Amino acid sequence: MSRPSVSSLISGTLRSIDAIAAPKRAHAHCDVPCGIYDPHLMQIAALTVVRMNQLMDGLEPPAPDDKVGRVKYVNTLSRHIAAKEEHAEVVKRETRIIFGDYFKPEHTEKFPELGQLAWDILKAGGAAKQGVGLEQAQSLLAQCQRFAEIFWESKGVATKRQPSNQAAGGELVVPA
């Protein structure tokens, strides 16, 4: 009869503990830190917030007696709202990651607006989730563009603004 290995005993014990009190799933960019950061995703997410507001502005409510049209309208509006809120949260998450994990004290000295800008993006992202407004969404995008400019400048990389080539219009800040 063979004896169980130490690793199988430990593994079995941990599985038993997990069955009683399952560990919470951790989510992170990586926290290694891997050194891979890019503000592109936050800009795309902000552009999506703009687009969802554009689409909501363009929705035509159905006639009061059009039950099928009403269901379709509510479904479409709900999907636009969900996408807008999801992408506003992506903006906030990416801002927290880049500001918290990439930027260092020397960056905030060189770019004194950085801390306030990050705070403003977080607040604007929350406001974009709560409300509906194209002007508000475009302001969020503009703040993300400025954040991207600072990010790339901190790496010594020149940037340019180029058309997004998306239905929402707008521009993206990219390395030149």
GROMACS .gro file of N, CA and C in nm:
model
  528
    1MET      N    1   0.085  -0.118   0.000
    1MET     CA    2   0.000   0.000   0.000
    1MET      C    3   0.089   0.124   0.000
    2SER      N    4   0.063   0.215  -0.092
    2SER     CA    5   0.145   0.335  -0.102
    2SER      C    6   0.088   0.445  -0.015
    3ARG      N    7   0.178   0.527   0.032
    3ARG     CA    8   0.139   0.641   0.114
    3ARG      C    9   0.112   0.761   0.024
    4PRO      N   10   0.013   0.842   0.060
    4PRO     CA   11  -0.012   0.962  -0.021
    4PRO      C   12   0.106   1.059  -0.007
    5SER      N   13   0.134   1.129  -0.115
    5SER     CA   14   0.243   1.226  -0.112
    5SER      C   15   0.202   1.350  -0.033
    6VAL      N   16   0.302   1.424   0.011
    6VAL     CA   17   0.276   1.547   0.085
    6VAL      C   18   0.196   1.644  -0.002
    7SER      N   19   0.231   1.653  -0.129
    7SER     CA   20   0.160   1.747  -0.216
    7SER      C   21   0.014   1.707  -0.234
    8SER      N   22  -0.015   1.576  -0.240
    8SER     CA   23  -0.155   1.536  -0.254
    8SER      C   24  -0.231   1.561  -0.124
    9LEU      N   25  -0.166   1.547  -0.010
    9LEU     CA   26  -0.231   1.579   0.118
    9LEU      C   27  -0.262   1.729   0.127
   10ILE      N   28  -0.165   1.811   0.089
   10ILE     CA   29  -0.186   1.956   0.092
   10ILE      C   30  -0.296   1.995  -0.005
   11SER      N   31  -0.290   1.938  -0.125
   11SER     CA   32  -0.391   1.969  -0.226
   11SER      C   33  -0.530   1.931  -0.178
   12GLY      N   34  -0.543   1.812  -0.118
   12GLY     CA   35  -0.672   1.768  -0.066
   12GLY      C   36  -0.721   1.858   0.046
   13THR      N   37  -0.631   1.899   0.132
   13THR     CA   38  -0.668   1.989   0.242
   13THR      C   39  -0.717   2.123   0.188
   14LEU      N   40  -0.645   2.177   0.091
   14LEU     CA   41  -0.686   2.305   0.032
   14LEU      C   42  -0.822   2.293  -0.038
   15ARG      N   43  -0.845   2.182  -0.108
   15ARG     CA   44  -0.976   2.162  -0.172
   15ARG      C   45  -1.088   2.156  -0.068
   16SER      N   46  -1.060   2.094   0.045
   16SER     CA   47  -1.160   2.087   0.153
   16SER      C   48  -1.190   2.226   0.209
   17ILE      N   49  -1.085   2.304   0.228
   17ILE     CA   50  -1.104   2.441   0.277
   17ILE      C   51  -1.181   2.524   0.175
   18ASP      N   52  -1.147   2.508   0.046
   18ASP     CA   53  -1.217   2.581  -0.059
   18ASP      C   54  -1.365   2.545  -0.064
   19ALA      N   55  -1.398   2.418  -0.033
   19ALA     CA   56  -1.537   2.376  -0.033
   19ALA      C   57  -1.615   2.444   0.079
   20ILE      N   58  -1.548   2.471   0.189
   20ILE     CA   59  -1.614   2.536   0.303
   20ILE      C   60  -1.621   2.688   0.283
   21ALA      N   61  -1.512   2.746   0.241
   21ALA     CA   62  -1.505   2.892   0.221
   21ALA      C   63  -1.429   2.918   0.091
   22ALA      N   64  -1.504   2.922  -0.016
   22ALA     CA   65  -1.442   2.940  -0.148
   22ALA      C   66  -1.368   3.073  -0.155
   23PRO      N   67  -1.249   3.073  -0.215
   23PRO     CA   68  -1.175   3.199  -0.228
   23PRO      C   69  -1.244   3.290  -0.328
   24LYS      N   70  -1.227   3.420  -0.310
   24LYS     CA   71  -1.281   3.517  -0.403
   24LYS      C   72  -1.189   3.527  -0.523
   25ARG      N   73  -1.248   3.546  -0.640
   25ARG     CA   74  -1.171   3.560  -0.763
   25ARG      C   75  -1.106   3.699  -0.764
   26ALA      N   76  -0.979   3.703  -0.794
   26ALA     CA   77  -0.907   3.830  -0.802
   26ALA      C   78  -0.903   3.876  -0.947
   27HIS      N   79  -0.921   4.007  -0.967
   27HIS     CA   80  -0.914   4.065  -1.101
   27HIS      C   81  -0.809   4.175  -1.098
   28ALA      N   82  -0.723   4.176  -1.196
   28ALA     CA   83  -0.620   4.280  -1.204
   28ALA      C   84  -0.568   4.286  -1.346
   29HIS      N   85  -0.509   4.402  -1.379
   29HIS     CA   86  -0.441   4.410  -1.508
   29HIS      C   87  -0.333   4.304  -1.508
   30CYS      N   88  -0.248   4.306  -1.408
   30CYS     CA   89  -0.157   4.195  -1.383
   30CYS      C   90  -0.088   4.209  -1.248
   31ASP      N   91  -0.060   4.330  -1.205
   31ASP     CA   92   0.006   4.355  -1.077
   31ASP      C   93   0.138   4.281  -1.060
   32VAL      N   94   0.200   4.240  -1.172
   32VAL     CA   95   0.330   4.174  -1.163
   32VAL      C   96   0.439   4.273  -1.120
   33PRO      N   97   0.452   4.391  -1.161
   33PRO     CA   98   0.387   4.459  -1.273
   33PRO      C   99   0.454   4.421  -1.404
   34CYS      N  100   0.373   4.408  -1.506
   34CYS     CA  101   0.424   4.364  -1.635
   34CYS      C  102   0.485   4.477  -1.716
   35GLY      N  103   0.445   4.600  -1.683
   35GLY     CA  104   0.499   4.714  -1.757
   35GLY      C  105   0.428   4.739  -1.888
   36ILE      N  106   0.318   4.670  -1.913
   36ILE     CA  107   0.242   4.690  -2.036
   36ILE      C  108   0.119   4.773  -2.003
   37TYR      N  109   0.124   4.897  -2.044
   37TYR     CA  110   0.013   4.990  -2.021
   37TYR      C  111  -0.011   5.067  -2.150
   38ASP      N  112  -0.136   5.097  -2.178
   38ASP     CA  113  -0.171   5.169  -2.299
   38ASP      C  114  -0.308   5.232  -2.279
   39PRO      N  115  -0.321   5.362  -2.302
   39PRO     CA  116  -0.450   5.428  -2.282
   39PRO      C  117  -0.547   5.411  -2.399
   40HIS      N  118  -0.514   5.327  -2.494
   40HIS     CA  119  -0.600   5.310  -2.611
   40HIS      C  120  -0.738   5.256  -2.571
   41LEU      N  121  -0.741   5.155  -2.484
   41LEU     CA  122  -0.869   5.095  -2.446
   41LEU      C  123  -0.962   5.196  -2.379
   42MET      N  124  -0.905   5.283  -2.295
   42MET     CA  125  -0.991   5.382  -2.229
   42MET      C  126  -1.050   5.478  -2.331
   43GLN      N  127  -0.975   5.512  -2.434
   43GLN     CA  128  -1.027   5.602  -2.538
   43GLN      C  129  -1.137   5.533  -2.619
   44ILE      N  130  -1.118   5.407  -2.653
   44ILE     CA  131  -1.220   5.332  -2.727
   44ILE      C  132  -1.346   5.320  -2.642
   45ALA      N  133  -1.329   5.294  -2.514
   45ALA     CA  134  -1.445   5.284  -2.424
   45ALA      C  135  -1.518   5.418  -2.416
   46ALA      N  136  -1.443   5.527  -2.405
   46ALA     CA  137  -1.506   5.660  -2.400
   46ALA      C  138  -1.578   5.689  -2.532
   47LEU      N  139  -1.519   5.649  -2.642
   47LEU     CA  140  -1.582   5.667  -2.772
   47LEU      C  141  -1.712   5.585  -2.780
   48THR      N  142  -1.713   5.469  -2.719
   48THR     CA  143  -1.834   5.388  -2.714
   48THR      C  144  -1.943   5.457  -2.633
   49VAL      N  145  -1.904   5.523  -2.523
   49VAL     CA  146  -2.001   5.600  -2.445
   49VAL      C  147  -2.062   5.710  -2.532
   50VAL      N  148  -1.977   5.776  -2.610
   50VAL     CA  149  -2.027   5.878  -2.703
   50VAL      C  150  -2.127   5.815  -2.800
   51ARG      N  151  -2.089   5.703  -2.859
   51ARG     CA  152  -2.176   5.640  -2.960
   51ARG      C  153  -2.309   5.596  -2.901
   52MET      N  154  -2.307   5.541  -2.782
   52MET     CA  155  -2.433   5.496  -2.721
   52MET      C  156  -2.525   5.616  -2.697
   53ASN      N  157  -2.469   5.728  -2.657
   53ASN     CA  158  -2.551   5.849  -2.640
   53ASN      C  159  -2.606   5.896  -2.773
   54GLN      N  160  -2.526   5.887  -2.879
   54GLN     CA  161  -2.574   5.924  -3.012
   54GLN      C  162  -2.691   5.835  -3.054
   55LEU      N  163  -2.676   5.705  -3.030
   55LEU     CA  164  -2.781   5.611  -3.069
   55LEU      C  165  -2.908   5.634  -2.987
   56MET      N  166  -2.892   5.663  -2.858
   56MET     CA  167  -3.011   5.689  -2.776
   56MET      C  168  -3.081   5.817  -2.820
   57ASP      N  169  -3.001   5.919  -2.856
   57ASP     CA  170  -3.060   6.043  -2.905
   57ASP      C  171  -3.140   6.021  -3.033
   58GLY      N  172  -3.098   5.925  -3.113
   58GLY     CA  173  -3.163   5.900  -3.241
   58GLY      C  174  -3.282   5.806  -3.235
   59LEU      N  175  -3.307   5.748  -3.120
   59LEU     CA  176  -3.421   5.654  -3.110
   59LEU      C  177  -3.554   5.729  -3.120
   60GLU      N  178  -3.641   5.675  -3.198
   60GLU     CA  179  -3.776   5.732  -3.211
   60GLU      C  180  -3.872   5.649  -3.128
   61PRO      N  181  -3.938   5.709  -3.030
   61PRO     CA  182  -4.035   5.633  -2.952
   61PRO      C  183  -4.153   5.590  -3.041
   62PRO      N  184  -4.208   5.473  -3.014
   62PRO     CA  185  -4.320   5.426  -3.094
   62PRO      C  186  -4.450   5.498  -3.055
   63ALA      N  187  -4.548   5.478  -3.137
   63ALA     CA  188  -4.681   5.532  -3.106
   63ALA      C  189  -4.731   5.466  -2.978
   64PRO      N  190  -4.810   5.537  -2.898
   64PRO     CA  191  -4.858   5.481  -2.770
   64PRO      C  192  -4.930   5.346  -2.784
   65ASP      N  193  -4.997   5.321  -2.895
   65ASP     CA  194  -5.071   5.196  -2.910
   65ASP      C  195  -4.991   5.086  -2.980
   66ASP      N  196  -4.864   5.110  -3.010
   66ASP     CA  197  -4.778   5.012  -3.079
   66ASP      C  198  -4.704   4.928  -2.975
   67LYS      N  199  -4.768   4.819  -2.930
   67LYS     CA  200  -4.709   4.736  -2.825
   67LYS      C  201  -4.579   4.668  -2.871
   68VAL      N  202  -4.576   4.616  -2.991
   68VAL     CA  203  -4.456   4.551  -3.044
   68VAL      C  204  -4.344   4.655  -3.060
   69GLY      N  205  -4.378   4.771  -3.112
   69GLY     CA  206  -4.279   4.878  -3.126
   69GLY      C  207  -4.226   4.923  -2.991
   70ARG      N  208  -4.314   4.926  -2.891
   70ARG     CA  209  -4.273   4.967  -2.756
   70ARG      C  210  -4.173   4.868  -2.697
   71VAL      N  211  -4.200   4.739  -2.715
   71VAL     CA  212  -4.107   4.636  -2.665
   71VAL      C  213  -3.972   4.649  -2.734
   72LYS      N  214  -3.976   4.667  -2.865
   72LYS     CA  215  -3.851   4.682  -2.941
   72LYS      C  216  -3.775   4.807  -2.896
   73TYR      N  217  -3.846   4.916  -2.877
   73TYR     CA  218  -3.784   5.041  -2.831
   73TYR      C  219  -3.719   5.024  -2.695
   74VAL      N  220  -3.793   4.966  -2.601
   74VAL     CA  221  -3.740   4.948  -2.465
   74VAL      C  222  -3.620   4.854  -2.467
   75ASN      N  223  -3.627   4.749  -2.547
   75ASN     CA  224  -3.515   4.656  -2.559
   75ASN      C  225  -3.391   4.726  -2.613
   76THR      N  226  -3.409   4.801  -2.720
   76THR     CA  227  -3.296   4.872  -2.781
   76THR      C  228  -3.238   4.975  -2.686
   77LEU      N  229  -3.325   5.053  -2.623
   77LEU     CA  230  -3.279   5.154  -2.528
   77LEU      C  231  -3.203   5.089  -2.412
   78SER      N  232  -3.256   4.980  -2.361
   78SER     CA  233  -3.191   4.910  -2.249
   78SER      C  234  -3.053   4.860  -2.288
   79ARG      N  235  -3.040   4.809  -2.409
   79ARG     CA  236  -2.909   4.759  -2.454
   79ARG      C  237  -2.809   4.873  -2.470
   80HIS      N  238  -2.854   4.987  -2.521
   80HIS     CA  239  -2.765   5.103  -2.534
   80HIS      C  240  -2.720   5.151  -2.396
   81ILE      N  241  -2.812   5.156  -2.303
   81ILE     CA  242  -2.779   5.200  -2.167
   81ILE      C  243  -2.679   5.104  -2.104
   82ALA      N  244  -2.702   4.974  -2.117
   82ALA     CA  245  -2.611   4.875  -2.059
   82ALA      C  246  -2.471   4.889  -2.119
   83ALA      N  247  -2.461   4.906  -2.250
   83ALA     CA  248  -2.330   4.922  -2.314
   83ALA      C  249  -2.263   5.051  -2.269
   84LYS      N  250  -2.340   5.158  -2.259
   84LYS     CA  251  -2.285   5.287  -2.214
   84LYS      C  252  -2.226   5.273  -2.073
   85GLU      N  253  -2.301   5.211  -1.984
   85GLU     CA  254  -2.254   5.196  -1.847
   85GLU      C  255  -2.133   5.104  -1.837
   86GLU      N  256  -2.135   4.996  -1.913
   86GLU     CA  257  -2.023   4.902  -1.913
   86GLU      C  258  -1.895   4.971  -1.961
   87HIS      N  259  -1.904   5.048  -2.067
   87HIS     CA  260  -1.785   5.112  -2.123
   87HIS      C  261  -1.740   5.231  -2.038
   88ALA      N  262  -1.831   5.298  -1.972
   88ALA     CA  263  -1.790   5.403  -1.878
   88ALA      C  264  -1.711   5.341  -1.763
   89GLU      N  265  -1.750   5.223  -1.722
   89GLU     CA  266  -1.676   5.153  -1.616
   89GLU      C  267  -1.538   5.108  -1.666
   90VAL      N  268  -1.528   5.070  -1.793
   90VAL     CA  269  -1.397   5.036  -1.851
   90VAL      C  270  -1.305   5.158  -1.845
   91VAL      N  271  -1.359   5.275  -1.879
   91VAL     CA  272  -1.280   5.399  -1.870
   91VAL      C  273  -1.227   5.417  -1.728
   92LYS      N  274  -1.313   5.399  -1.631
   92LYS     CA  275  -1.273   5.418  -1.491
   92LYS      C  276  -1.167   5.314  -1.451
   93ARG      N  277  -1.189   5.190  -1.490
   93ARG     CA  278  -1.093   5.084  -1.455
   93ARG      C  279  -0.956   5.111  -1.516
   94GLU      N  280  -0.953   5.145  -1.644
   94GLU     CA  281  -0.826   5.170  -1.711
   94GLU      C  282  -0.755   5.293  -1.652
   95THR      N  283  -0.832   5.393  -1.615
   95THR     CA  284  -0.774   5.511  -1.551
   95THR      C  285  -0.709   5.472  -1.419
   96ARG      N  286  -0.780   5.395  -1.339
   96ARG     CA  287  -0.724   5.352  -1.209
   96ARG      C  288  -0.597   5.271  -1.227
   97ILE      N  289  -0.598   5.181  -1.325
   97ILE     CA  290  -0.480   5.096  -1.346
   97ILE      C  291  -0.361   5.179  -1.390
   98ILE      N  292  -0.379   5.261  -1.492
   98ILE     CA  293  -0.266   5.337  -1.544
   98ILE      C  294  -0.219   5.440  -1.442
   99PHE      N  295  -0.312   5.511  -1.380
   99PHE     CA  296  -0.272   5.612  -1.282
   99PHE      C  297  -0.207   5.547  -1.160
  100GLY      N  298  -0.265   5.439  -1.113
  100GLY     CA  299  -0.214   5.376  -0.991
  100GLY      C  300  -0.091   5.290  -1.010
  101ASP      N  301  -0.081   5.223  -1.124
  101ASP     CA  302   0.028   5.127  -1.143
  101ASP      C  303   0.142   5.180  -1.230
  102TYR      N  304   0.110   5.265  -1.326
  102TYR     CA  305   0.216   5.313  -1.416
  102TYR      C  306   0.277   5.444  -1.367
  103PHE      N  307   0.195   5.544  -1.342
  103PHE     CA  308   0.248   5.676  -1.308
  103PHE      C  309   0.316   5.674  -1.171
  104LYS      N  310   0.426   5.746  -1.164
  104LYS     CA  311   0.507   5.756  -1.042
  104LYS      C  312   0.509   5.901  -0.995
  105PRO      N  313   0.559   5.927  -0.874
  105PRO     CA  314   0.564   6.065  -0.823
  105PRO      C  315   0.634   6.163  -0.917
  106GLU      N  316   0.738   6.117  -0.986
  106GLU     CA  317   0.807   6.208  -1.078
  106GLU      C  318   0.717   6.250  -1.195
  107HIS      N  319   0.621   6.165  -1.231
  107HIS     CA  320   0.526   6.202  -1.336
  107HIS      C  321   0.431   6.312  -1.289
  108THR      N  322   0.387   6.301  -1.165
  108THR     CA  323   0.294   6.403  -1.114
  108THR      C  324   0.366   6.536  -1.093
  109GLU      N  325   0.497   6.531  -1.073
  109GLU     CA  326   0.574   6.656  -1.065
  109GLU      C  327   0.587   6.719  -1.203
  110LYS      N  328   0.613   6.636  -1.303
  110LYS     CA  329   0.630   6.686  -1.439
  110LYS      C  330   0.496   6.729  -1.500
  111PHE      N  331   0.389   6.659  -1.463
  111PHE     CA  332   0.255   6.687  -1.516
  111PHE      C  333   0.162   6.717  -1.398
  112PRO      N  334   0.165   6.839  -1.346
  112PRO     CA  335   0.088   6.870  -1.225
  112PRO      C  336  -0.062   6.853  -1.239
  113GLU      N  337  -0.113   6.852  -1.362
  113GLU     CA  338  -0.257   6.834  -1.382
  113GLU      C  339  -0.300   6.688  -1.374
  114LEU      N  340  -0.204   6.595  -1.369
  114LEU     CA  341  -0.233   6.453  -1.382
  114LEU      C  342  -0.328   6.400  -1.275
  115GLY      N  343  -0.302   6.430  -1.150
  115GLY     CA  344  -0.388   6.380  -1.042
  115GLY      C  345  -0.531   6.430  -1.055
  116GLN      N  346  -0.546   6.558  -1.082
  116GLN     CA  347  -0.679   6.615  -1.098
  116GLN      C  348  -0.748   6.556  -1.221
  117LEU      N  349  -0.672   6.537  -1.328
  117LEU     CA  350  -0.729   6.481  -1.451
  117LEU      C  351  -0.780   6.339  -1.425
  118ALA      N  352  -0.701   6.257  -1.358
  118ALA     CA  353  -0.745   6.120  -1.328
  118ALA      C  354  -0.873   6.124  -1.243
  119TRP      N  355  -0.875   6.210  -1.143
  119TRP     CA  356  -0.994   6.224  -1.059
  119TRP      C  357  -1.114   6.268  -1.142
  120ASP      N  358  -1.091   6.365  -1.231
  120ASP     CA  359  -1.200   6.415  -1.316
  120ASP      C  360  -1.254   6.305  -1.408
  121ILE      N  361  -1.165   6.221  -1.461
  121ILE     CA  362  -1.209   6.112  -1.547
  121ILE      C  363  -1.294   6.013  -1.468
  122LEU      N  364  -1.250   5.981  -1.347
  122LEU     CA  365  -1.327   5.889  -1.264
  122LEU      C  366  -1.466   5.945  -1.235
  123LYS      N  367  -1.472   6.072  -1.203
  123LYS     CA  368  -1.602   6.136  -1.175
  123LYS      C  369  -1.687   6.144  -1.303
  124ALA      N  370  -1.625   6.179  -1.415
  124ALA     CA  371  -1.697   6.188  -1.541
  124ALA      C  372  -1.747   6.051  -1.587
  125GLY      N  373  -1.668   5.948  -1.561
  125GLY     CA  374  -1.712   5.812  -1.594
  125GLY      C  375  -1.835   5.774  -1.514
  126GLY      N  376  -1.835   5.808  -1.386
  126GLY     CA  377  -1.953   5.782  -1.303
  126GLY      C  378  -2.073   5.861  -1.350
  127ALA      N  379  -2.051   5.987  -1.385
  127ALA     CA  380  -2.161   6.071  -1.434
  127ALA      C  381  -2.214   6.017  -1.566
  128ALA      N  382  -2.126   5.965  -1.652
  128ALA     CA  383  -2.169   5.909  -1.780
  128ALA      C  384  -2.254   5.785  -1.759
  129LYS      N  385  -2.225   5.709  -1.654
  129LYS     CA  386  -2.307   5.593  -1.622
  129LYS      C  387  -2.445   5.636  -1.572
  130GLN      N  388  -2.447   5.739  -1.491
  130GLN     CA  389  -2.573   5.782  -1.429
  130GLN      C  390  -2.665   5.856  -1.523
  131GLY      N  391  -2.608   5.932  -1.613
  131GLY     CA  392  -2.690   6.021  -1.695
  131GLY      C  393  -2.687   5.986  -1.841
  132VAL      N  394  -2.754   6.069  -1.916
  132VAL     CA  395  -2.757   6.057  -2.062
  132VAL      C  396  -2.728   6.195  -2.116
  133GLY      N  397  -2.627   6.205  -2.198
  133GLY     CA  398  -2.595   6.334  -2.256
  133GLY      C  399  -2.473   6.326  -2.344
  134LEU      N  400  -2.488   6.367  -2.466
  134LEU     CA  401  -2.379   6.362  -2.562
  134LEU      C  402  -2.265   6.455  -2.522
  135GLU      N  403  -2.298   6.574  -2.472
  135GLU     CA  404  -2.194   6.668  -2.432
  135GLU      C  405  -2.109   6.610  -2.318
  136GLN      N  406  -2.175   6.547  -2.224
  136GLN     CA  407  -2.105   6.484  -2.112
  136GLN      C  408  -2.013   6.372  -2.162
  137ALA      N  409  -2.060   6.291  -2.255
  137ALA     CA  410  -1.981   6.181  -2.311
  137ALA      C  411  -1.861   6.234  -2.389
  138GLN      N  412  -1.881   6.342  -2.464
  138GLN     CA  413  -1.770   6.400  -2.540
  138GLN      C  414  -1.666   6.461  -2.447
  139SER      N  415  -1.709   6.515  -2.335
  139SER     CA  416  -1.616   6.567  -2.235
  139SER      C  417  -1.531   6.453  -2.178
  140LEU      N  418  -1.595   6.340  -2.151
  140LEU     CA  419  -1.521   6.222  -2.102
  140LEU      C  420  -1.415   6.180  -2.203
  141LEU      N  421  -1.452   6.176  -2.330
  141LEU     CA  422  -1.356   6.140  -2.434
  141LEU      C  423  -1.240   6.240  -2.438
  142ALA      N  424  -1.269   6.368  -2.429
  142ALA     CA  425  -1.164   6.471  -2.432
  142ALA      C  426  -1.068   6.453  -2.315
  143GLN      N  427  -1.121   6.420  -2.199
  143GLN     CA  428  -1.034   6.398  -2.082
  143GLN      C  429  -0.947   6.274  -2.103
  144CYS      N  430  -1.003   6.170  -2.162
  144CYS     CA  431  -0.925   6.050  -2.191
  144CYS      C  432  -0.816   6.079  -2.294
  145GLN      N  433  -0.846   6.164  -2.390
  145GLN     CA  434  -0.745   6.203  -2.490
  145GLN      C  435  -0.629   6.276  -2.423
  146ARG      N  436  -0.660   6.366  -2.333
  146ARG     CA  437  -0.554   6.440  -2.263
  146ARG      C  438  -0.471   6.345  -2.177
  147PHE      N  439  -0.537   6.251  -2.111
  147PHE     CA  440  -0.468   6.152  -2.030
  147PHE      C  441  -0.372   6.071  -2.117
  148ALA      N  442  -0.417   6.034  -2.237
  148ALA     CA  443  -0.332   5.959  -2.330
  148ALA      C  444  -0.212   6.042  -2.373
  149GLU      N  445  -0.234   6.171  -2.398
  149GLU     CA  446  -0.121   6.257  -2.436
  149GLU      C  447  -0.016   6.262  -2.326
  150ILE      N  448  -0.061   6.277  -2.202
  150ILE     CA  449   0.033   6.280  -2.090
  150ILE      C  450   0.104   6.146  -2.076
  151PHE      N  451   0.029   6.037  -2.088
  151PHE     CA  452   0.088   5.904  -2.077
  151PHE      C  453   0.203   5.888  -2.177
  152TRP      N  454   0.175   5.915  -2.304
  152TRP     CA  455   0.278   5.895  -2.405
  152TRP      C  456   0.394   5.994  -2.389
  153GLU      N  457   0.363   6.117  -2.350
  153GLU     CA  458   0.471   6.213  -2.327
  153GLU      C  459   0.561   6.167  -2.212
  154SER      N  460   0.503   6.104  -2.111
  154SER     CA  461   0.584   6.054  -1.998
  154SER      C  462   0.681   5.945  -2.043
  155LYS      N  463   0.652   5.882  -2.154
  155LYS     CA  464   0.740   5.779  -2.210
  155LYS      C  465   0.832   5.835  -2.317
  156GLY      N  466   0.819   5.968  -2.343
  156GLY     CA  467   0.902   6.029  -2.446
  156GLY      C  468   0.855   5.998  -2.586
  157VAL      N  469   0.727   5.966  -2.601
  157VAL     CA  470   0.671   5.930  -2.731
  157VAL      C  471   0.582   6.043  -2.780
  158ALA      N  472   0.610   6.091  -2.900
  158ALA     CA  473   0.525   6.195  -2.960
  158ALA      C  474   0.391   6.134  -2.997
  159THR      N  475   0.288   6.217  -2.994
  159THR     CA  476   0.154   6.168  -3.028
  159THR      C  477   0.094   6.249  -3.142
  160LYS      N  478  -0.012   6.194  -3.196
  160LYS     CA  479  -0.092   6.267  -3.294
  160LYS      C  480  -0.237   6.229  -3.267
  161ARG      N  481  -0.325   6.315  -3.313
  161ARG     CA  482  -0.468   6.284  -3.308
  161ARG      C  483  -0.508   6.241  -3.448
  162GLN      N  484  -0.574   6.128  -3.451
  162GLN     CA  485  -0.620   6.079  -3.580
  162GLN      C  486  -0.768   6.046  -3.571
  163PRO      N  487  -0.838   6.055  -3.683
  163PRO     CA  488  -0.980   6.021  -3.681
  163PRO      C  489  -0.999   5.877  -3.631
  164SER      N  490  -1.104   5.858  -3.553
  164SER     CA  491  -1.129   5.724  -3.501
  164SER      C  492  -1.175   5.628  -3.609
  165ASN      N  493  -1.230   5.682  -3.718
  165ASN     CA  494  -1.287   5.600  -3.825
  165ASN      C  495  -1.400   5.511  -3.775
  166GLN      N  496  -1.467   5.557  -3.672
  166GLN     CA  497  -1.581   5.485  -3.615
  166GLN      C  498  -1.707   5.566  -3.639
  167ALA      N  499  -1.821   5.501  -3.624
  167ALA     CA  500  -1.949   5.567  -3.646
  167ALA      C  501  -1.970   5.686  -3.552
  168ALA      N  502  -1.906   5.682  -3.436
  168ALA     CA  503  -1.920   5.792  -3.339
  168ALA      C  504  -1.844   5.916  -3.382
  169GLY      N  505  -1.753   5.902  -3.477
  169GLY     CA  506  -1.667   6.014  -3.514
  169GLY      C  507  -1.557   6.028  -3.412
  170GLY      N  508  -1.514   6.149  -3.388
  170GLY     CA  509  -1.413   6.174  -3.287
  170GLY      C  510  -1.273   6.134  -3.330
  171GLU      N  511  -1.180   6.160  -3.240
  171GLU     CA  512  -1.040   6.132  -3.264
  171GLU      C  513  -0.983   6.046  -3.153
  172LEU      N  514  -0.872   5.980  -3.184
  172LEU     CA  515  -0.796   5.905  -3.086
  172LEU      C  516  -0.654   5.960  -3.081
  173VAL      N  517  -0.598   5.964  -2.963
  173VAL     CA  518  -0.459   6.004  -2.946
  173VAL      C  519  -0.376   5.875  -2.956
  174VAL      N  520  -0.282   5.876  -3.050
  174VAL     CA  521  -0.198   5.758  -3.074
  174VAL      C  522  -0.052   5.803  -3.086
  175PRO      N  523   0.041   5.708  -3.063
  175PRO     CA  524   0.181   5.743  -3.085
  175PRO      C  525   0.202   5.785  -3.231
  176ALA      N  526   0.286   5.887  -3.250
  176ALA     CA  527   0.311   5.938  -3.386
  176ALA      C  528   0.403   5.846  -3.462
   0.00000   0.00000   0.00000
